Amino acid sequence: EYIFNMEIENVGELSDYYYSRIKVKEGTPMGTNWITSRLRISWDTLTILDVEEYPAFSATDSATGVKVEAPEGALPKGTKLRVTKVTDENRINEIDGIVSSLADKNTAYEITLYVVEDGKEVTVDPKDNMELSITLPVPEDYTTSKLACYYIDSSNYANALSGTLNGTNYSVVSGKLGTYVIAQKKTVGGNGTV
């Protein structure tokens, strides 16, 4: 079997690229016309994934309890995790302002992955926009039925991420690193949440 990433360009007004990780057994028939050829692969253009250089990754930050996992092919060998709970007063106020219309409470973390090359730390991102599983601890005083997670992008916009609750942890899937906020959604007019 080959594991490869495929880039598909949107048609029409959208200009984003989408990536997909696919396993295909070599020699799989691909059809002979446009109706049966929903996926046609030129085998000579594929590169075999070197799982020795890009192994599966899993690390938990002992101070915060934040965990990051990645499949084979996403991160280079030797990748290390750094997580910092946001405690700087200015940054806390900035994040509070970003999510104030969405959340009553929030806890933010800066998540970084890096490798050490020639004695220097070099930040790494997932290869080919592959997705990571990011697990954040849920603070004890948060109502679990109102949990939300946001990724704060470089424009200081709160991007909502769907996630799953597993005990006292909340997990999301994302291909980005940076500021993640675990939050308790704001209650509006009694029963509803935003």
mmCIF file of C-alpha atoms in Angstrom:
data_model
loop_
_atom_site.group_PDB
_atom_site.id
_atom_site.type_symbol
_atom_site.label_atom_id
_atom_site.label_comp_id
_atom_site.label_asym_id
_atom_site.label_seq_id
_atom_site.Cartn_x
_atom_site.Cartn_y
_atom_site.Cartn_z
ATOM 1 C CA GLU A 1 0.000 0.000 0.000
ATOM 2 C CA TYR A 2 1.054 3.574 -0.669
ATOM 3 C CA ILE A 3 0.198 6.467 1.600
ATOM 4 C CA PHE A 4 0.158 9.792 -0.161
ATOM 5 C CA ASN A 5 -1.231 13.291 0.068
ATOM 6 C CA MET A 6 -3.311 14.648 -2.759
ATOM 7 C CA GLU A 7 -3.945 18.329 -3.501
ATOM 8 C CA ILE A 8 -7.290 19.153 -5.074
ATOM 9 C CA GLU A 9 -8.026 22.683 -6.252
ATOM 10 C CA ASN A 10 -11.550 24.012 -5.803
ATOM 11 C CA VAL A 11 -13.606 24.852 -8.822
ATOM 12 C CA GLY A 12 -15.410 28.181 -9.130
ATOM 13 C CA GLU A 13 -15.025 31.158 -6.843
ATOM 14 C CA LEU A 14 -13.108 29.367 -4.115
ATOM 15 C CA SER A 15 -9.343 29.260 -4.391
ATOM 16 C CA ASP A 16 -8.422 27.188 -1.352
ATOM 17 C CA TYR A 17 -6.640 23.878 -1.622
ATOM 18 C CA TYR A 18 -7.781 20.751 0.151
ATOM 19 C CA TYR A 19 -5.551 17.919 1.195
ATOM 20 C CA SER A 20 -6.455 14.326 1.728
ATOM 21 C CA ARG A 21 -4.408 11.427 3.117
ATOM 22 C CA ILE A 22 -5.258 8.303 1.159
ATOM 23 C CA LYS A 23 -4.119 4.681 1.158
ATOM 24 C CA VAL A 24 -4.330 2.964 -2.204
ATOM 25 C CA LYS A 25 -3.124 -0.516 -3.021
ATOM 26 C CA GLU A 26 -0.685 -0.476 -5.960
ATOM 27 C CA GLY A 27 -2.265 -1.644 -9.186
ATOM 28 C CA THR A 28 -5.807 -0.626 -8.226
ATOM 29 C CA PRO A 29 -7.764 -0.232 -11.486
ATOM 30 C CA MET A 30 -8.819 3.349 -12.065
ATOM 31 C CA GLY A 31 -11.245 3.013 -14.981
ATOM 32 C CA THR A 32 -10.967 4.081 -18.592
ATOM 33 C CA ASN A 33 -13.378 6.986 -19.051
ATOM 34 C CA TRP A 34 -14.444 10.077 -17.123
ATOM 35 C CA ILE A 35 -17.431 8.330 -15.536
ATOM 36 C CA THR A 36 -15.448 5.441 -14.034
ATOM 37 C CA SER A 37 -12.256 7.453 -13.494
ATOM 38 C CA ARG A 38 -13.256 9.312 -10.376
ATOM 39 C CA LEU A 39 -9.693 8.956 -9.115
ATOM 40 C CA ARG A 40 -6.877 8.324 -11.551
ATOM 41 C CA ILE A 41 -3.360 8.090 -10.149
ATOM 42 C CA SER A 42 -0.122 8.190 -12.058
ATOM 43 C CA TRP A 43 1.928 5.730 -10.009
ATOM 44 C CA ASP A 44 5.259 7.110 -11.197
ATOM 45 C CA THR A 45 4.487 10.501 -9.585
ATOM 46 C CA LEU A 46 3.957 9.092 -6.090
ATOM 47 C CA THR A 47 6.640 9.146 -3.446
ATOM 48 C CA ILE A 48 6.706 6.545 -0.735
ATOM 49 C CA LEU A 49 6.288 7.957 2.745
ATOM 50 C CA ASP A 50 9.423 7.510 4.832
ATOM 51 C CA VAL A 51 7.905 6.607 8.198
ATOM 52 C CA GLU A 52 11.394 6.455 9.699
ATOM 53 C CA GLU A 53 11.811 10.195 9.043
ATOM 54 C CA TYR A 54 8.149 11.089 9.705
ATOM 55 C CA PRO A 55 6.919 8.710 12.428
ATOM 56 C CA ALA A 56 3.630 8.986 14.295
ATOM 57 C CA PHE A 57 3.850 11.578 17.075
ATOM 58 C CA SER A 58 2.302 11.808 20.535
ATOM 59 C CA ALA A 59 3.376 14.096 23.369
ATOM 60 C CA THR A 60 1.762 15.510 26.487
ATOM 61 C CA ASP A 61 2.975 18.665 28.185
ATOM 62 C CA SER A 62 3.400 17.735 31.857
ATOM 63 C CA ALA A 63 2.786 21.257 33.184
ATOM 64 C CA THR A 64 -0.504 21.937 31.354
ATOM 65 C CA GLY A 65 -1.837 18.486 30.421
ATOM 66 C CA VAL A 66 -2.195 19.527 26.756
ATOM 67 C CA LYS A 67 -1.617 16.610 24.373
ATOM 68 C CA VAL A 68 -0.777 16.702 20.656
ATOM 69 C CA GLU A 69 -0.881 13.657 18.359
ATOM 70 C CA ALA A 70 -0.054 13.311 14.672
ATOM 71 C CA PRO A 71 -0.212 10.433 12.187
ATOM 72 C CA GLU A 72 2.785 9.099 10.281
ATOM 73 C CA GLY A 73 3.950 11.554 7.674
ATOM 74 C CA ALA A 74 2.911 14.740 9.474
ATOM 75 C CA LEU A 75 5.935 15.685 11.605
ATOM 76 C CA PRO A 76 9.664 15.016 11.316
ATOM 77 C CA LYS A 77 11.499 12.657 13.651
ATOM 78 C CA GLY A 78 12.693 14.446 16.804
ATOM 79 C CA THR A 79 9.733 16.835 17.023
ATOM 80 C CA LYS A 80 9.196 18.266 20.503
ATOM 81 C CA LEU A 81 6.130 19.900 22.054
ATOM 82 C CA ARG A 82 6.053 23.195 23.946
ATOM 83 C CA VAL A 83 2.843 24.422 25.564
ATOM 84 C CA THR A 84 2.516 27.617 27.561
ATOM 85 C CA LYS A 85 -0.618 28.588 29.420
ATOM 86 C CA VAL A 86 -1.312 32.237 28.593
ATOM 87 C CA THR A 87 -0.688 34.261 31.766
ATOM 88 C CA ASP A 88 0.523 37.586 30.328
ATOM 89 C CA GLU A 89 -2.062 40.189 31.392
ATOM 90 C CA ASN A 90 -2.048 41.994 28.020
ATOM 91 C CA ARG A 91 -2.499 38.769 26.052
ATOM 92 C CA ILE A 92 -5.247 37.566 28.425
ATOM 93 C CA ASN A 93 -7.116 40.847 27.899
ATOM 94 C CA GLU A 94 -6.640 40.568 24.135
ATOM 95 C CA ILE A 95 -8.022 37.012 24.080
ATOM 96 C CA ASP A 96 -10.885 37.985 26.402
ATOM 97 C CA GLY A 97 -11.794 40.728 23.920
ATOM 98 C CA ILE A 98 -11.698 38.309 20.987
ATOM 99 C CA VAL A 99 -14.010 35.721 22.596
ATOM 100 C CA SER A 100 -16.086 38.035 24.837
ATOM 101 C CA SER A 101 -19.203 37.726 22.669
ATOM 102 C CA LEU A 102 -18.840 33.933 22.602
ATOM 103 C CA ALA A 103 -17.688 32.812 26.042
ATOM 104 C CA ASP A 104 -18.187 33.519 29.743
ATOM 105 C CA LYS A 105 -14.876 31.872 30.701
ATOM 106 C CA ASN A 106 -11.776 30.879 28.794
ATOM 107 C CA THR A 107 -8.332 29.393 29.264
ATOM 108 C CA ALA A 108 -5.759 29.912 26.510
ATOM 109 C CA TYR A 109 -2.638 27.968 25.542
ATOM 110 C CA GLU A 110 0.169 28.706 23.083
ATOM 111 C CA ILE A 111 1.071 25.421 21.348
ATOM 112 C CA THR A 112 4.346 25.054 19.449
ATOM 113 C CA LEU A 113 6.112 22.111 17.827
ATOM 114 C CA TYR A 114 9.820 22.305 17.101
ATOM 115 C CA VAL A 115 12.974 20.364 16.267
ATOM 116 C CA VAL A 116 16.527 21.146 17.317
ATOM 117 C CA GLU A 117 18.888 21.654 14.361
ATOM 118 C CA ASP A 118 22.521 22.649 14.922
ATOM 119 C CA GLY A 119 21.707 23.583 18.520
ATOM 120 C CA LYS A 120 18.852 25.898 17.531
ATOM 121 C CA GLU A 121 15.115 25.404 17.849
ATOM 122 C CA VAL A 122 13.271 25.432 14.528
ATOM 123 C CA THR A 123 9.463 25.624 14.565
ATOM 124 C CA VAL A 124 7.701 22.921 12.537
ATOM 125 C CA ASP A 125 4.201 22.757 11.107
ATOM 126 C CA PRO A 126 2.391 19.621 9.960
ATOM 127 C CA LYS A 127 3.630 18.524 6.530
ATOM 128 C CA ASP A 128 1.182 19.127 3.675
ATOM 129 C CA ASN A 129 -1.406 20.599 6.086
ATOM 130 C CA MET A 130 -1.963 17.215 7.706
ATOM 131 C CA GLU A 131 -4.194 17.329 10.750
ATOM 132 C CA LEU A 132 -3.185 17.026 14.387
ATOM 133 C CA SER A 133 -5.281 15.881 17.314
ATOM 134 C CA ILE A 134 -5.072 18.477 20.096
ATOM 135 C CA THR A 135 -6.424 17.587 23.534
ATOM 136 C CA LEU A 136 -6.984 20.314 26.122
ATOM 137 C CA PRO A 137 -7.830 19.781 29.797
ATOM 138 C CA VAL A 138 -11.225 21.107 30.859
ATOM 139 C CA PRO A 139 -11.004 23.408 33.900
ATOM 140 C CA GLU A 140 -12.981 22.057 36.872
ATOM 141 C CA ASP A 141 -15.359 25.020 37.095
ATOM 142 C CA TYR A 142 -16.486 24.832 33.427
ATOM 143 C CA THR A 143 -19.910 23.407 32.514
ATOM 144 C CA THR A 144 -19.120 20.536 30.154
ATOM 145 C CA SER A 145 -22.374 20.908 28.181
ATOM 146 C CA LYS A 146 -21.286 24.444 27.206
ATOM 147 C CA LEU A 147 -17.710 23.682 26.107
ATOM 148 C CA ALA A 148 -16.184 25.207 23.014
ATOM 149 C CA CYS A 149 -12.714 25.433 21.551
ATOM 150 C CA TYR A 150 -11.340 28.270 19.442
ATOM 151 C CA TYR A 151 -8.187 28.686 17.408
ATOM 152 C CA ILE A 152 -7.066 32.322 17.403
ATOM 153 C CA ASP A 153 -5.586 33.073 13.992
ATOM 154 C CA SER A 154 -3.023 35.734 13.003
ATOM 155 C CA SER A 155 -5.871 38.229 12.387
ATOM 156 C CA ASN A 156 -7.065 37.698 15.986
ATOM 157 C CA TYR A 157 -10.219 35.956 14.796
ATOM 158 C CA ALA A 158 -11.709 33.150 16.931
ATOM 159 C CA ASN A 159 -12.190 30.103 14.710
ATOM 160 C CA ALA A 160 -14.631 27.664 16.338
ATOM 161 C CA LEU A 161 -13.509 24.025 16.249
ATOM 162 C CA SER A 162 -15.849 21.114 16.808
ATOM 163 C CA GLY A 163 -14.552 18.684 19.367
ATOM 164 C CA THR A 164 -15.337 15.764 21.622
ATOM 165 C CA LEU A 165 -15.390 15.522 25.381
ATOM 166 C CA ASN A 166 -13.606 12.535 26.882
ATOM 167 C CA GLY A 167 -13.738 12.623 30.664
ATOM 168 C CA THR A 168 -11.962 15.811 31.725
ATOM 169 C CA ASN A 169 -10.402 16.483 28.303
ATOM 170 C CA TYR A 170 -11.680 18.141 25.133
ATOM 171 C CA SER A 171 -10.156 17.045 21.800
ATOM 172 C CA VAL A 172 -10.165 18.867 18.464
ATOM 173 C CA VAL A 173 -8.578 18.201 15.078
ATOM 174 C CA SER A 174 -6.646 20.966 13.358
ATOM 175 C CA GLY A 175 -3.698 21.512 11.050
ATOM 176 C CA LYS A 176 -2.654 24.741 12.757
ATOM 177 C CA LEU A 177 -0.430 25.595 15.686
ATOM 178 C CA GLY A 178 -0.603 28.684 17.864
ATOM 179 C CA THR A 179 -3.202 29.929 20.344
ATOM 180 C CA TYR A 180 -5.985 27.566 21.398
ATOM 181 C CA VAL A 181 -8.745 28.573 23.794
ATOM 182 C CA ILE A 182 -10.917 26.165 25.767
ATOM 183 C CA ALA A 183 -14.039 28.089 26.726
ATOM 184 C CA GLN A 184 -17.425 27.929 28.359
ATOM 185 C CA LYS A 185 -19.989 29.274 25.894
ATOM 186 C CA LYS A 186 -21.885 32.380 26.915
ATOM 187 C CA THR A 187 -25.420 31.884 28.197
ATOM 188 C CA VAL A 188 -27.923 34.141 26.447
ATOM 189 C CA GLY A 189 -31.317 34.949 27.998
ATOM 190 C CA GLY A 190 -31.437 32.045 30.419
ATOM 191 C CA ASN A 191 -31.271 28.693 28.645
ATOM 192 C CA GLY A 192 -29.677 29.218 25.231
ATOM 193 C CA THR A 193 -25.976 29.320 24.441
ATOM 194 C CA VAL A 194 -24.150 31.080 21.643
#
